[in-house]
Coordinates of C-alpha atoms in Angstrom, one line a residue:
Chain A
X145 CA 56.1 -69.4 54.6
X146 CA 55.1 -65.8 54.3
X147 CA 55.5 -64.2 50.6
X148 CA 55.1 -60.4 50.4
X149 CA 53.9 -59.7 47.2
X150 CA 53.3 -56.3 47.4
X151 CA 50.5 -54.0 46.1
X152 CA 49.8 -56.2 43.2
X153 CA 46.9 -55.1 40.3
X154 CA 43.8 -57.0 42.3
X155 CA 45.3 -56.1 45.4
X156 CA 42.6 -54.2 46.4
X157 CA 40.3 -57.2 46.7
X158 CA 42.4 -59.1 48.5
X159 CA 43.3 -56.6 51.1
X160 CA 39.1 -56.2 51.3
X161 CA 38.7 -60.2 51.8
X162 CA 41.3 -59.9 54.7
X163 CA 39.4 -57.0 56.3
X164 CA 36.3 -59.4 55.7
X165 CA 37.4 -62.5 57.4
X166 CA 39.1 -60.5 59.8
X167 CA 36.1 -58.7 61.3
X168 CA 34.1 -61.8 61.1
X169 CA 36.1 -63.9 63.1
X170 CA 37.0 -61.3 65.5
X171 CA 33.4 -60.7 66.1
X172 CA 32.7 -64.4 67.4
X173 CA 36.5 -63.4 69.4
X174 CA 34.6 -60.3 70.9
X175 CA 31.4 -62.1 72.1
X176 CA 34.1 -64.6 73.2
X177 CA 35.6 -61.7 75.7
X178 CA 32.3 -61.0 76.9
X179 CA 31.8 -64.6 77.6
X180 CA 35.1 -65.2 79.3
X181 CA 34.6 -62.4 81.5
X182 CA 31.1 -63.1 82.4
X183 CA 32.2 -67.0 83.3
X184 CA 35.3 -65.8 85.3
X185 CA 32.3 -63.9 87.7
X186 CA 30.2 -66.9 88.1
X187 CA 33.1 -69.2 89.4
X188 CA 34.2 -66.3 91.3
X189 CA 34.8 -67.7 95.2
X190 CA 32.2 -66.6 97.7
X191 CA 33.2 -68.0 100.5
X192 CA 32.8 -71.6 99.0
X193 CA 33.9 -73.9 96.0
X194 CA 31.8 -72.6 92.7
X195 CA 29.3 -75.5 91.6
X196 CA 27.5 -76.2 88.5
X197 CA 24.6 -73.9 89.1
X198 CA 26.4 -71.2 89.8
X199 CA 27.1 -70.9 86.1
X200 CA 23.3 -70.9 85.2
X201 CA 24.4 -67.3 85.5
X202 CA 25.6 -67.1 82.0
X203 CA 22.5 -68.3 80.3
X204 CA 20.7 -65.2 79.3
X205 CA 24.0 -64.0 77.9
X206 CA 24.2 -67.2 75.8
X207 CA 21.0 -67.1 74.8
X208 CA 21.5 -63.5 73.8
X209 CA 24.3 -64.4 72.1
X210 CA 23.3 -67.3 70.1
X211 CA 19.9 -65.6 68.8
X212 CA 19.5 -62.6 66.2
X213 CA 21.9 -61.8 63.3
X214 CA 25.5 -60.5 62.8
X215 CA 27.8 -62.3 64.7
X216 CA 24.9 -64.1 66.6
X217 CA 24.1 -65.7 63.4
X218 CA 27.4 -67.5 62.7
X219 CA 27.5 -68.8 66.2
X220 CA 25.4 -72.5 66.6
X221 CA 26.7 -72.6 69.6
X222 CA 28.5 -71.8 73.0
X223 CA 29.5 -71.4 76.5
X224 CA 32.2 -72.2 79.4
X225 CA 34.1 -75.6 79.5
X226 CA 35.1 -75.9 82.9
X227 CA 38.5 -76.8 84.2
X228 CA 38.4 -80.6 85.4
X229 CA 37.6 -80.2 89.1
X230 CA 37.2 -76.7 88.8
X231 CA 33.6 -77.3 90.6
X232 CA 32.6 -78.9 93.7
X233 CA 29.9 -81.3 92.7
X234 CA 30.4 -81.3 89.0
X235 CA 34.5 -82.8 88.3
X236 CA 33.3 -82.7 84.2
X237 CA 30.9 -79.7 83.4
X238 CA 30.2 -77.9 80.3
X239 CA 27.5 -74.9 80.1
X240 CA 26.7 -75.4 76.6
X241 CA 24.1 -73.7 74.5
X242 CA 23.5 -74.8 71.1
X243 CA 20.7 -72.8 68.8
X244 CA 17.4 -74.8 67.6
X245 CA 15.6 -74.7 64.6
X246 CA 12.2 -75.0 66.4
X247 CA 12.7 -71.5 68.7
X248 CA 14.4 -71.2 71.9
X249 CA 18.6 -72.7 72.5
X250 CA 19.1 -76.0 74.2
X251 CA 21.5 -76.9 76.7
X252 CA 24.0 -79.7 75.8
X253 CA 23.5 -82.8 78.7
X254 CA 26.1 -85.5 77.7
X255 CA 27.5 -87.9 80.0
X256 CA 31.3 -86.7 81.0
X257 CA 32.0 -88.6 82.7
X258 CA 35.4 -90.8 81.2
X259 CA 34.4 -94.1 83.1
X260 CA 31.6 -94.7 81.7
X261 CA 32.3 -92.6 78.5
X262 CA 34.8 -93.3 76.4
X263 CA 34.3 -89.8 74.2
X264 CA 34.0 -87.1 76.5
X265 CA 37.5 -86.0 78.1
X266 CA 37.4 -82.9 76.5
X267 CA 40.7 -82.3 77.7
X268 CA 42.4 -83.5 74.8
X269 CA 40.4 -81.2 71.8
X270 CA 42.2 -78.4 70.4
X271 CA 39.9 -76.0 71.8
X272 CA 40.6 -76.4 74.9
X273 CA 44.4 -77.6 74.9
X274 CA 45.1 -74.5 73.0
X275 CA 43.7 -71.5 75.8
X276 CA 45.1 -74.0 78.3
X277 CA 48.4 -73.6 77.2
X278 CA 48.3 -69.9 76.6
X279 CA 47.0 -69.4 73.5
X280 CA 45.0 -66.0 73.2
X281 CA 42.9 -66.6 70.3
X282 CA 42.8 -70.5 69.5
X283 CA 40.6 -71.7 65.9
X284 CA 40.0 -75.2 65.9
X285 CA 38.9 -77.0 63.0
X286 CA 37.2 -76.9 60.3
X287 CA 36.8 -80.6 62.3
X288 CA 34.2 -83.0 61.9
X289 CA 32.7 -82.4 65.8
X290 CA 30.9 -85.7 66.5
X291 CA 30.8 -84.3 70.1
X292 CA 28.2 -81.9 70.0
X293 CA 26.9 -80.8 66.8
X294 CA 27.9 -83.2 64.0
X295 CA 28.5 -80.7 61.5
X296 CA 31.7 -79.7 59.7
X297 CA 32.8 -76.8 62.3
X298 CA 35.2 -74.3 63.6
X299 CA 35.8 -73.7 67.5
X300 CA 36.7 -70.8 68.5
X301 CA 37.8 -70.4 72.2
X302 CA 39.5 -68.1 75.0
X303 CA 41.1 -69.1 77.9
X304 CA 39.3 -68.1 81.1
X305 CA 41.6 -67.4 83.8
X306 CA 40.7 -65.8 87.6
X307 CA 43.5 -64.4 89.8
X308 CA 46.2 -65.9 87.9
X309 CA 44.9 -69.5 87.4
X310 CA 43.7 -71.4 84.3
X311 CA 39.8 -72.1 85.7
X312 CA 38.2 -73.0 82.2
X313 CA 37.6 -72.1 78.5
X314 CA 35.0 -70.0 76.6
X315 CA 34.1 -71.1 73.1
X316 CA 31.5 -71.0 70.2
X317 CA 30.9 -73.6 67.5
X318 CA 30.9 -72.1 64.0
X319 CA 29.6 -74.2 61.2
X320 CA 32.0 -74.5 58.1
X321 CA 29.1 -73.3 55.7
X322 CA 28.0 -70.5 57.7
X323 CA 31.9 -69.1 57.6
X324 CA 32.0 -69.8 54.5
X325 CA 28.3 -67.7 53.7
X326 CA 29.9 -64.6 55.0
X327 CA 33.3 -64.5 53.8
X328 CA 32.9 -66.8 50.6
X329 CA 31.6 -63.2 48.5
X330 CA 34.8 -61.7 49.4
X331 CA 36.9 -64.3 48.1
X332 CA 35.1 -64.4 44.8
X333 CA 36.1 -60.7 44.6
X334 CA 39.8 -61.7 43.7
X335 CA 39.9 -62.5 40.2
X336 CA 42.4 -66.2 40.8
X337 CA 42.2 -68.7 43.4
X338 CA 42.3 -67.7 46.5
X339 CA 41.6 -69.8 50.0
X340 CA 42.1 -69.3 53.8
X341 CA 43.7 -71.9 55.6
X342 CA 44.3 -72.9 59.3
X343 CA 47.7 -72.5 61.0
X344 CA 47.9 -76.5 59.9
X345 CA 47.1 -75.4 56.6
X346 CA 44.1 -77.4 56.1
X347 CA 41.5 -75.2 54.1
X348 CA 38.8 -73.3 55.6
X349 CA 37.1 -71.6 53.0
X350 CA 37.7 -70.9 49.5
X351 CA 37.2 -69.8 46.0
X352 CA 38.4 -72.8 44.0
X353 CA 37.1 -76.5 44.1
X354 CA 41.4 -77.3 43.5
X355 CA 41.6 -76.0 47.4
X356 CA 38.1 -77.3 48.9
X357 CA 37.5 -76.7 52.7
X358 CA 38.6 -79.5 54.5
X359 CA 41.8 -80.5 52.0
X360 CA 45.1 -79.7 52.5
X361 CA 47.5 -76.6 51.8
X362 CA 50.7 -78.0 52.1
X363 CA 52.7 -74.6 50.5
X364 CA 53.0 -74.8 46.7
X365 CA 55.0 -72.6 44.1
X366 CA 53.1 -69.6 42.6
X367 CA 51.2 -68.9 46.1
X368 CA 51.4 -65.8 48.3
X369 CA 50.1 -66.5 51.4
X370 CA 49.4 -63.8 53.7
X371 CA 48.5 -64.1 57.4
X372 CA 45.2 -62.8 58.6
X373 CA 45.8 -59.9 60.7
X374 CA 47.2 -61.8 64.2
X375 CA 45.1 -64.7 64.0
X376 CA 45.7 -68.3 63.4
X377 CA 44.4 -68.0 59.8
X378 CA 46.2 -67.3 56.7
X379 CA 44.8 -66.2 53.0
X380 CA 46.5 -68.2 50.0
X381 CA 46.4 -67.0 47.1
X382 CA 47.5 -68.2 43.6
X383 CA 49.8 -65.3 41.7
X384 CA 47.6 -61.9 42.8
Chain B
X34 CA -11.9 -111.7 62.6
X35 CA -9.3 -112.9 60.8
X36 CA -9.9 -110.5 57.6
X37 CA -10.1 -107.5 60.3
X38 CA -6.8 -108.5 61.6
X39 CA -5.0 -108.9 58.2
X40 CA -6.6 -106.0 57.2
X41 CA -5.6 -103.4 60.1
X42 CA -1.6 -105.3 59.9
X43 CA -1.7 -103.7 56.2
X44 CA -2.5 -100.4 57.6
X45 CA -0.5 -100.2 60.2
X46 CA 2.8 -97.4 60.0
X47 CA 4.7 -99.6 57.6
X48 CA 8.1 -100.3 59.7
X49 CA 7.1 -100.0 63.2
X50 CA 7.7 -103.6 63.4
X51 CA 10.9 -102.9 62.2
X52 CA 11.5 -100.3 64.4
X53 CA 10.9 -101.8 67.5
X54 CA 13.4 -104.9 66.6
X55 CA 15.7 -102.1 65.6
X56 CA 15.3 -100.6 69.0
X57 CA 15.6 -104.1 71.0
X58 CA 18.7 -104.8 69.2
X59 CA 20.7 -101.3 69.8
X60 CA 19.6 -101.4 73.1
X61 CA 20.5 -105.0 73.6
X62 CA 23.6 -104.9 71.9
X63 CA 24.7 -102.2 73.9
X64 CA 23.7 -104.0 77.3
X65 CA 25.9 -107.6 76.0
X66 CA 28.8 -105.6 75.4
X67 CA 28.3 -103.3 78.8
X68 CA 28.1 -100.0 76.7
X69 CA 25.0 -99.8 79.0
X70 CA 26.2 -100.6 82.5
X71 CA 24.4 -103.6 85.0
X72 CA 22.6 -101.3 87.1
X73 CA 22.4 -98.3 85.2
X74 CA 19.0 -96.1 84.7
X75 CA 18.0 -95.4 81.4
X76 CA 16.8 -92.4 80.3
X77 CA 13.0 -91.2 80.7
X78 CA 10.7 -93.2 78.1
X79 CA 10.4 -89.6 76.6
X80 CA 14.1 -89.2 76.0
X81 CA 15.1 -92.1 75.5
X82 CA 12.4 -91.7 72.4
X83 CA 13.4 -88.4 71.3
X84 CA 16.9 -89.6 71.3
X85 CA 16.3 -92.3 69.1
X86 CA 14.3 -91.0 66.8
X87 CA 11.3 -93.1 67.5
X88 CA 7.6 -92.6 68.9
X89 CA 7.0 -93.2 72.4
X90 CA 4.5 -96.2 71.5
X91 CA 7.8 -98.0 69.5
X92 CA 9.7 -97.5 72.3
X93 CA 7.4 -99.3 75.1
X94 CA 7.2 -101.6 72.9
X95 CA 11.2 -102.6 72.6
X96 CA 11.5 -102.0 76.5
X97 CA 8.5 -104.6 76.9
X98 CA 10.3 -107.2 74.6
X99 CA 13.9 -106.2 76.5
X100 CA 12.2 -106.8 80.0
X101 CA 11.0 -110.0 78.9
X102 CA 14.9 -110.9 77.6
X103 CA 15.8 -110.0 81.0
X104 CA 17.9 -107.1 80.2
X105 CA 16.2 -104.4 81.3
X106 CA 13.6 -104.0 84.5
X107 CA 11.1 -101.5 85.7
X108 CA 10.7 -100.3 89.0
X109 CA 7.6 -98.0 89.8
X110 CA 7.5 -95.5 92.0
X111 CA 9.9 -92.8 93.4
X112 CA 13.5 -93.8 92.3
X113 CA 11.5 -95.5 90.0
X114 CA 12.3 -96.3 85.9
X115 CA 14.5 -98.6 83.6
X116 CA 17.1 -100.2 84.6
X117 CA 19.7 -101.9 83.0
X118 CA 20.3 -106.1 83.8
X119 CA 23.4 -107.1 81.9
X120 CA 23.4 -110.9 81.3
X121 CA 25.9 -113.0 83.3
X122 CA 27.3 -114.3 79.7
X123 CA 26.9 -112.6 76.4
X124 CA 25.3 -115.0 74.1
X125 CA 25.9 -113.8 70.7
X126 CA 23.7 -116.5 69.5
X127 CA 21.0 -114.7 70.7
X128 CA 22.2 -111.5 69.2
X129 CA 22.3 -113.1 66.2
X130 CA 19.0 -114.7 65.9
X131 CA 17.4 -111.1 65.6
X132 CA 19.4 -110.8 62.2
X133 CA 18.9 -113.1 58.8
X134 CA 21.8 -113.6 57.2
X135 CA 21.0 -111.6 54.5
X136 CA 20.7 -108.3 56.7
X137 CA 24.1 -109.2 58.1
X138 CA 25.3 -109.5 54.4
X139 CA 23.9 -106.0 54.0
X140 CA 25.1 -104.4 56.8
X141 CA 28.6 -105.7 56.0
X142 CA 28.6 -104.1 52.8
X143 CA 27.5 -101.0 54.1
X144 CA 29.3 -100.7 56.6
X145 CA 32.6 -101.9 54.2
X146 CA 31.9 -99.1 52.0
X147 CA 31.7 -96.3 54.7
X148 CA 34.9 -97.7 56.7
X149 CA 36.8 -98.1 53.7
X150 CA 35.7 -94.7 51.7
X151 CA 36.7 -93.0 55.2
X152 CA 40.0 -94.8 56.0
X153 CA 40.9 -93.7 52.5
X154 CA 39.8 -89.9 52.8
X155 CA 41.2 -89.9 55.9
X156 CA 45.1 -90.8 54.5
X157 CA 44.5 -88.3 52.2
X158 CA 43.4 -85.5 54.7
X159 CA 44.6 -86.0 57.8
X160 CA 47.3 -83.9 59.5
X161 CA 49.0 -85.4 62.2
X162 CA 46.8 -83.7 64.4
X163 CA 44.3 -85.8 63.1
X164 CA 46.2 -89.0 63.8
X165 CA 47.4 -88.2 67.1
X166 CA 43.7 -88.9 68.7
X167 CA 44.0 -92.3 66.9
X168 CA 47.1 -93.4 68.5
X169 CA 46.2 -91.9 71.9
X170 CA 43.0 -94.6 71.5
X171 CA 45.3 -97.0 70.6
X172 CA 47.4 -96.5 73.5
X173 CA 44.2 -96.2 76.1
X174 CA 43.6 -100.0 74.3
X175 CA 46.7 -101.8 75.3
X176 CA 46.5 -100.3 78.4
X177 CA 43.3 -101.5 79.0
X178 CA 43.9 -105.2 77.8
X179 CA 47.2 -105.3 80.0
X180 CA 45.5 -105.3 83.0
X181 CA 42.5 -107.9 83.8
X182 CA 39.6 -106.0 85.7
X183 CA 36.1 -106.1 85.9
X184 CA 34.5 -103.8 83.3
X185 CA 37.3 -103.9 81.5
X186 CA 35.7 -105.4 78.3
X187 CA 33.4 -102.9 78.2
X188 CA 35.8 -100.2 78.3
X189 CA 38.0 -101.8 75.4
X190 CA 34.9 -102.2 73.2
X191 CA 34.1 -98.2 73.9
X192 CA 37.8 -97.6 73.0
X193 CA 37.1 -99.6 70.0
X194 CA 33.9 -97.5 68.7
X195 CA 35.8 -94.4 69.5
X196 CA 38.8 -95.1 67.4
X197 CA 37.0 -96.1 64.2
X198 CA 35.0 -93.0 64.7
X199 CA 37.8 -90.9 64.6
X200 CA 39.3 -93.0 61.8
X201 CA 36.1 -91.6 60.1
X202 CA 36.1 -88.1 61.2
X203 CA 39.4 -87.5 60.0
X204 CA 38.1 -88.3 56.6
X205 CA 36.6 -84.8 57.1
X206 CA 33.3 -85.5 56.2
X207 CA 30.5 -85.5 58.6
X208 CA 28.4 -87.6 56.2
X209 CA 30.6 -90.0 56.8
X210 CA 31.0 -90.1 60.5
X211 CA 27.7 -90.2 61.4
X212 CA 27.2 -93.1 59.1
X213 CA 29.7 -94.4 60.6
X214 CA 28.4 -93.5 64.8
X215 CA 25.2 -95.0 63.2
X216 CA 26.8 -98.5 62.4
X217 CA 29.2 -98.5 65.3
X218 CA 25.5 -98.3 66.9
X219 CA 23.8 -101.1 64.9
X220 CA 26.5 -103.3 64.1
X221 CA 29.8 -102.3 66.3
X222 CA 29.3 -104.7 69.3
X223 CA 28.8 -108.0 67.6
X224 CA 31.7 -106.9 65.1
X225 CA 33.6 -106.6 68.4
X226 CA 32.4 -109.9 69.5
X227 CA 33.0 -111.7 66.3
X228 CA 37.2 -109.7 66.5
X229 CA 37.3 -111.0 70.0
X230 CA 36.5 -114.5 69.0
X231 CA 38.3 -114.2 65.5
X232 CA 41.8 -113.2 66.7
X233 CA 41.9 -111.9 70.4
X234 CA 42.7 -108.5 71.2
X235 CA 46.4 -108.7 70.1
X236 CA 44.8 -109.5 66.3
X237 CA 42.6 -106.9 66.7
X238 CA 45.3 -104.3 68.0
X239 CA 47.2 -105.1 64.9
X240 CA 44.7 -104.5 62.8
X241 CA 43.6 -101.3 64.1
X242 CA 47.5 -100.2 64.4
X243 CA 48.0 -101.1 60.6
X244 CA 45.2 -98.8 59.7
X245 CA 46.5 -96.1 61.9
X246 CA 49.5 -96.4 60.2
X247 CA 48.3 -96.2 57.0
X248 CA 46.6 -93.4 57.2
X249 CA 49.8 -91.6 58.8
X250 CA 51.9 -92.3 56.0
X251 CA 49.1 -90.5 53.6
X252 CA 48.5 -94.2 51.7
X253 CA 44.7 -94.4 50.8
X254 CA 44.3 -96.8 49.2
X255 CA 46.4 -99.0 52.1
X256 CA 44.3 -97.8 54.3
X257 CA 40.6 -98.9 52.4
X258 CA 41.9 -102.0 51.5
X259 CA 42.8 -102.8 55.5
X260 CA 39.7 -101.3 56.9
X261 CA 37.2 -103.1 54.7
X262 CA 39.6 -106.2 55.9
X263 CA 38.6 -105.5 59.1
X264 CA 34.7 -105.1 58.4
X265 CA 34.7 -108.3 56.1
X266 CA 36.9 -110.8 58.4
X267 CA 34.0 -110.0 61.8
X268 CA 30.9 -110.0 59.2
X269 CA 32.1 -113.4 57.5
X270 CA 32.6 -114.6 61.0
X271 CA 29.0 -113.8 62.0
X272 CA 27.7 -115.0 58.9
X273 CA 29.1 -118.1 59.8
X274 CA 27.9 -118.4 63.0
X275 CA 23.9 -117.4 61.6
X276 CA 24.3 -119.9 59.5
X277 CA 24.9 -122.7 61.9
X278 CA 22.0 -121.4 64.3
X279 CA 19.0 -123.3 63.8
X280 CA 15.8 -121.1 63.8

């Protein structure tokens, strides 16, 4: 459901909100990369299985990555979801690091196990079925995630593959507000409603209370949508 | 003495009583229901604190008033800690004696308000995206019920407090879900209990599928009305049963 409108009067502003949201989501993509590549080293064989510590080789880029501003400060939190029996003592393991008001990150401990927890097969989220089934560059969300941080969030994930096989995912947690705080002053540049949506169409972000984050963009009359760059996000907007 | 005592009870932290019977009945709920597993180790004291939100004094407290129920036992020493000692039978009478009827009435309306004002956001929101984790519970359910096995009670009542959380978080507010984990916590297993004994686990099914449904055919106000159903038929139920129990 593409519309080109064409260089319309404000389309200035709209082409600078694209650029916006563009660079901010591919800057959480781009610490992704560095992630994904950095996890694919630590489950790299060496002679043996990889095992859960092995990964403890990612932290000081997590931590690195999840203190400081720019793209650091829209990311609450992330790491590497491993493949189920990726690891030899570990069948369920995540190396998650989530920020903390009080100073240094904190690692996520949950019980993964699915027998004796009925929430944890992580299997099934979006963010991970998406990079398992090829996807580049997979948004999921904005999601309530009762999982790990219960805020209103976006995941944003890679799929982490060594010599040819599917081993895992990389992924940071970015809280709907925070996305919104950096691409919200952009929006309010064009002078009519305007919104981003999902690939689902559910709205991300946006510059009208018609369209609130979290409701629904189910196509409409009047509305150009236009896709951001080549990611899984599109901006709506109403007759600009 | 007597003054003294009086006294010091009006100084004291003015819900710590209420804490540690808050405390006692999470953690005991959890245990008759087998969310916590005969057997299992509990957390440090420490975490298990931090986790709940309460002082380490509150929570010696509720383990001391647990041990004494039976339900939970301390070993010292290396390998030491809490461990979990699930009753032979669940007695909901029990269960229910830590609650007057009035704070059942409460938590019924409470917890009415949040399941219906999510079921209803929820039809309005969701994708089906959001519905497909609901059926896939569903689904893990009747699985579960078709075959008898031990534990399997317990894994039907997790299945249980998973699918109404993800009733609530495809209402799309996190305000909402965690109310909604919170009750699930303070009120889900003796809801459970009270379903099991209302209807079976076929009435229950049908209930649950009737909300999915529902909410996959975008009908909020459908989908309140048979949620709070839900809620009030279990907390009536209870209310019942409190009623008949002599103190």
């Amino acid at each position: 459901m593409i519309t080109d409108v064409g260089a319309g009067p404000h389309s200035q502003a709209v082409t600078e909100a694209l650029t916006r949201v563009a660079d901010a989501v591919e800057g959480v993509f781009g610490t992704l990369r560095e992630v994904r590549d950095a996890s694919a080293r630590c489950v790299r064989r060496r002679g043996r299985p990889p095992v859960a510590a092995d990964l403890a080789g990612l932290r000081p880029l997590l931590w690195a990555r999840l203190t400081g501003n720019g793209v650091a400060a829209l990311i609450a939190g992330i790491g590497f979801i491993a493949a189920p029996g990726l690891l030899a003592d570990a069948h369920w393991y995540l190396e998650w690091w989530q920020e903390h008001p009080a100073g240094a990150p904190v690692q996520l401990l949950r019980d993964l196990d699915p027998s004796s927890s009925a929430f944890y097969d992580y299997t099934h989220w979006d963010w991970y079925t998406g990079p398992l089934s090829g996807a580049e560059r997979t948004i999921c969300g904005p999601y309530v995630d009762y999982l790990c941080t219960d805020e209103y969030s976006l995941t944003l994930s890679v799929p982490v593959v060594l010599d040819g096989a599917f081993v895992g995912v990389a992924a940071a947690d970015v809280f709907v507000r925070r996305f919104d705080g950096a691409v919200l002053p952009a929006l309010r540049e064009i002078p009519a409603p305007a919104f981003l949506v999902n690939a689902s169409g559910r709205v991300v972000s946006s510059n009208t209370v018609r369209w609130i984050a979290g409701s629904l963009y189910r196509g409409g009359e009047g509305f150009a949508v236009r896709p951001v760059r080549d990611l899984p996000l599109s901006l709506v907007t109403a007759g600009v | 003495m007597v003054v003294n005592a009086a006294r010091l009870a009006v100084f004291s932290p003015v819900d710590s009583t209420a804490r540690v019977e808050a405390v006692v009945r999470r953690l005991a709920d959890a245990i008759a229901v087998g969310l916590l597993a005969d057997g299992e180790q509990l957390p440090s004291e420490a975490e298990l604190a931090a986790s709940l939100g309460v002082s380490t004094v509150t929570l010696r407290e509720a383990l001391m008033a647990l041990r004494q129920q039976g339900m939970v036992e301390t070993r010292r020493g290396r390998g030491g800690g809490s461990f979990v000692r699930a009753p032979a039978e669940i007695d909901v009478a029990t269960r229910l004696r830590l609650i007057a009827v009035d704070e059942l009435r409460d938590l019924g309306d409470h917890y009415t308000a949040i399941a219906g004002a999510a079921a209803r956001l929820a039809a309005q929101r969701s994708l089906p995206s959001d519905v497909a984790p609901l059926w896939r519970s569903l689904d893990e359910m009747a699985a579960v019920a078709a075959r008898v096995a031990p534990g399997m009670i317990a894994q039907l009542r997790r299945l249980d407090g998973r699918f109404h959380i993800e009733v609530a978080a495809a209402s799309q507010s996190a305000r909402l879900t965690q109310e909604e984990i919170r009750l699930q916590a303070d009120i889900g297993p003796l809801l459970w209990l009270s379903h099991e004994a209302l209807g079976g686990h076929d009435e229950m099914a049908a209930q649950h599928h009737a909300i999915a449904r529902a909410i996959e055919s975008g009908d909020g106000d459908q989908a309140r009305a048979l949620a709070e159903r839900h809620v009030l038929d279990a907390i009536d139920h209870l209310i019942e049963l409190r009623l008949g129990l002599e103190e």
